[in-house]
One Martini backbone bead per residue (centre of mass of N, CA, C, O) as a GRO file, in nm:
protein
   82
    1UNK     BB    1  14.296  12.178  11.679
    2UNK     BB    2  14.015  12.260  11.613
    3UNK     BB    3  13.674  12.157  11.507
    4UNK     BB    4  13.410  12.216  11.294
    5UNK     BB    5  13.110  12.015  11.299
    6UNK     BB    6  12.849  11.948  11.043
    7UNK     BB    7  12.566  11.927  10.925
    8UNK     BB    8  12.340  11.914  10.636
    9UNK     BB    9  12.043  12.019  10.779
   10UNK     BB   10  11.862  11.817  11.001
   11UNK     BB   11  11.595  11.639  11.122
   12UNK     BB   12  11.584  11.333  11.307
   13UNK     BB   13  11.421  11.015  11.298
   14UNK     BB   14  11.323  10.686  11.381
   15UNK     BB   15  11.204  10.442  11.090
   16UNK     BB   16  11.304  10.174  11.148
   17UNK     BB   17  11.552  10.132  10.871
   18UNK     BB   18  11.566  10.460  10.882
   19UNK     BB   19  11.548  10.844  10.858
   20UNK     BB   20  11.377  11.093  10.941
   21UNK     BB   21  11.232  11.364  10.831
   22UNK     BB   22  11.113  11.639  11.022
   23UNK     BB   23  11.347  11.865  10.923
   24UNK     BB   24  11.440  12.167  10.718
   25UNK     BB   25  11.713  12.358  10.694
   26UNK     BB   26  11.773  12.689  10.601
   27UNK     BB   27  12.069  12.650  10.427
   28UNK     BB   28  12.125  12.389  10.395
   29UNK     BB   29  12.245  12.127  10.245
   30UNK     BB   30  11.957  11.957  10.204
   31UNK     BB   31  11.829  12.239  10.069
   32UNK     BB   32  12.028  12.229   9.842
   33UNK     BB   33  11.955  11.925   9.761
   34UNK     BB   34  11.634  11.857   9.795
   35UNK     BB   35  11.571  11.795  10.073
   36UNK     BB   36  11.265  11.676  10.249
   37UNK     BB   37  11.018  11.654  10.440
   38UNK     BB   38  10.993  11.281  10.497
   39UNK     BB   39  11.214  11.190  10.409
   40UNK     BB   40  11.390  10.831  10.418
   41UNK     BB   41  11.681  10.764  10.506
   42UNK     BB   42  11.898  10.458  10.413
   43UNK     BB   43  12.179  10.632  10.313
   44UNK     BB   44  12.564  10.669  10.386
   45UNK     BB   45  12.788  10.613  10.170
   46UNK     BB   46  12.663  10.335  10.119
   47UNK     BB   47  12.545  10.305  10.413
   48UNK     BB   48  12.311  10.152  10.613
   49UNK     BB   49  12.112  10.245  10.837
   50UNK     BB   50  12.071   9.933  10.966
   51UNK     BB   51  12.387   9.875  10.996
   52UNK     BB   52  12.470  10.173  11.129
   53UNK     BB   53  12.276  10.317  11.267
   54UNK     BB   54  12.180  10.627  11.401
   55UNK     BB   55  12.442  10.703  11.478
   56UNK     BB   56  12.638  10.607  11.265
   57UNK     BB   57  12.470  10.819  11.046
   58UNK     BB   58  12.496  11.104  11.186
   59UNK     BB   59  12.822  11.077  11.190
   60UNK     BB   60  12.815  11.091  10.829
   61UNK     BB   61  12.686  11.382  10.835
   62UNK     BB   62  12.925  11.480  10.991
   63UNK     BB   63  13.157  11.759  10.938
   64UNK     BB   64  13.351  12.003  10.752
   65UNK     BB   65  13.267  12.225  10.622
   66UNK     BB   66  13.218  12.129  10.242
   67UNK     BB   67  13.154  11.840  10.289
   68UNK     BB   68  13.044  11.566  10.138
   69UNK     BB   69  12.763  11.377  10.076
   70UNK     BB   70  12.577  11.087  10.059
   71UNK     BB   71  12.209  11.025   9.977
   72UNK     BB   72  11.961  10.778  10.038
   73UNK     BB   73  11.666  10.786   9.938
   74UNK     BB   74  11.285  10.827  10.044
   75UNK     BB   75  11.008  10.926   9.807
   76UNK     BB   76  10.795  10.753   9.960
   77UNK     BB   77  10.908  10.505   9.685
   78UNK     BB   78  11.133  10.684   9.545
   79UNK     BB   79  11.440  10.655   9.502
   80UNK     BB   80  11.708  10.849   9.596
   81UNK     BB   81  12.032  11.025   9.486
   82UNK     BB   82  12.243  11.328   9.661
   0.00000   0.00000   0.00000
C-alpha cells in the first residue's frame, strides 16, 4: 500500500548546528503550533539537528498526515518546545 508522508509545513535552511525556518506554509501543522519565520530548530523528537544532521532531522519532521513530532526551537535566544 502507498503512504503519503507530509511535513510540518516549513521551509528550512541550515544555520550553524540548527535549522532555520525561512518560510511557514499556512495551514500547516507548524503554524498551527506557533512556529514562526527566524525561529532555529535544533532537535526534533529530543534528536538534535547538530547530531542527526539536516537530513536526518527533515526525516524526523516528515511522517503520515495526523501524526505528532516534538520541536524544540529557539526564538531569538529564548528556548520553546512544541
Amino acid at each position: 500500500p502507498k503512504i503519503d508522508l507530509v511535513g510540518i509545513g516549513v521551509k528550512l535552511s541550515p544555520d550553524g548546528d540548527t535549522l532555520k525556518v525561512d518560510e511557514v506554509i499556512a495551514g500547516g501543522g507548524a503554524a498551527d503550533a506557533g512556529i514562526l519565520a527566524g525561529d532555529r530548530i535544533t532537535a526534533v523528537d529530543g534528536v538534535e539537528v547538530v547530531k542527526s544532521g539536516m537530513e536526518g532531522a527533515i526525516a524526523r519532521v516528515r511522517g503520515v498526515a495526523g501524526t505528532s513530532v516534538a520541536v524544540s526551537l529557539l526564538r531569538g535566544e529564548t528556548p520553546l518546545q512544541l
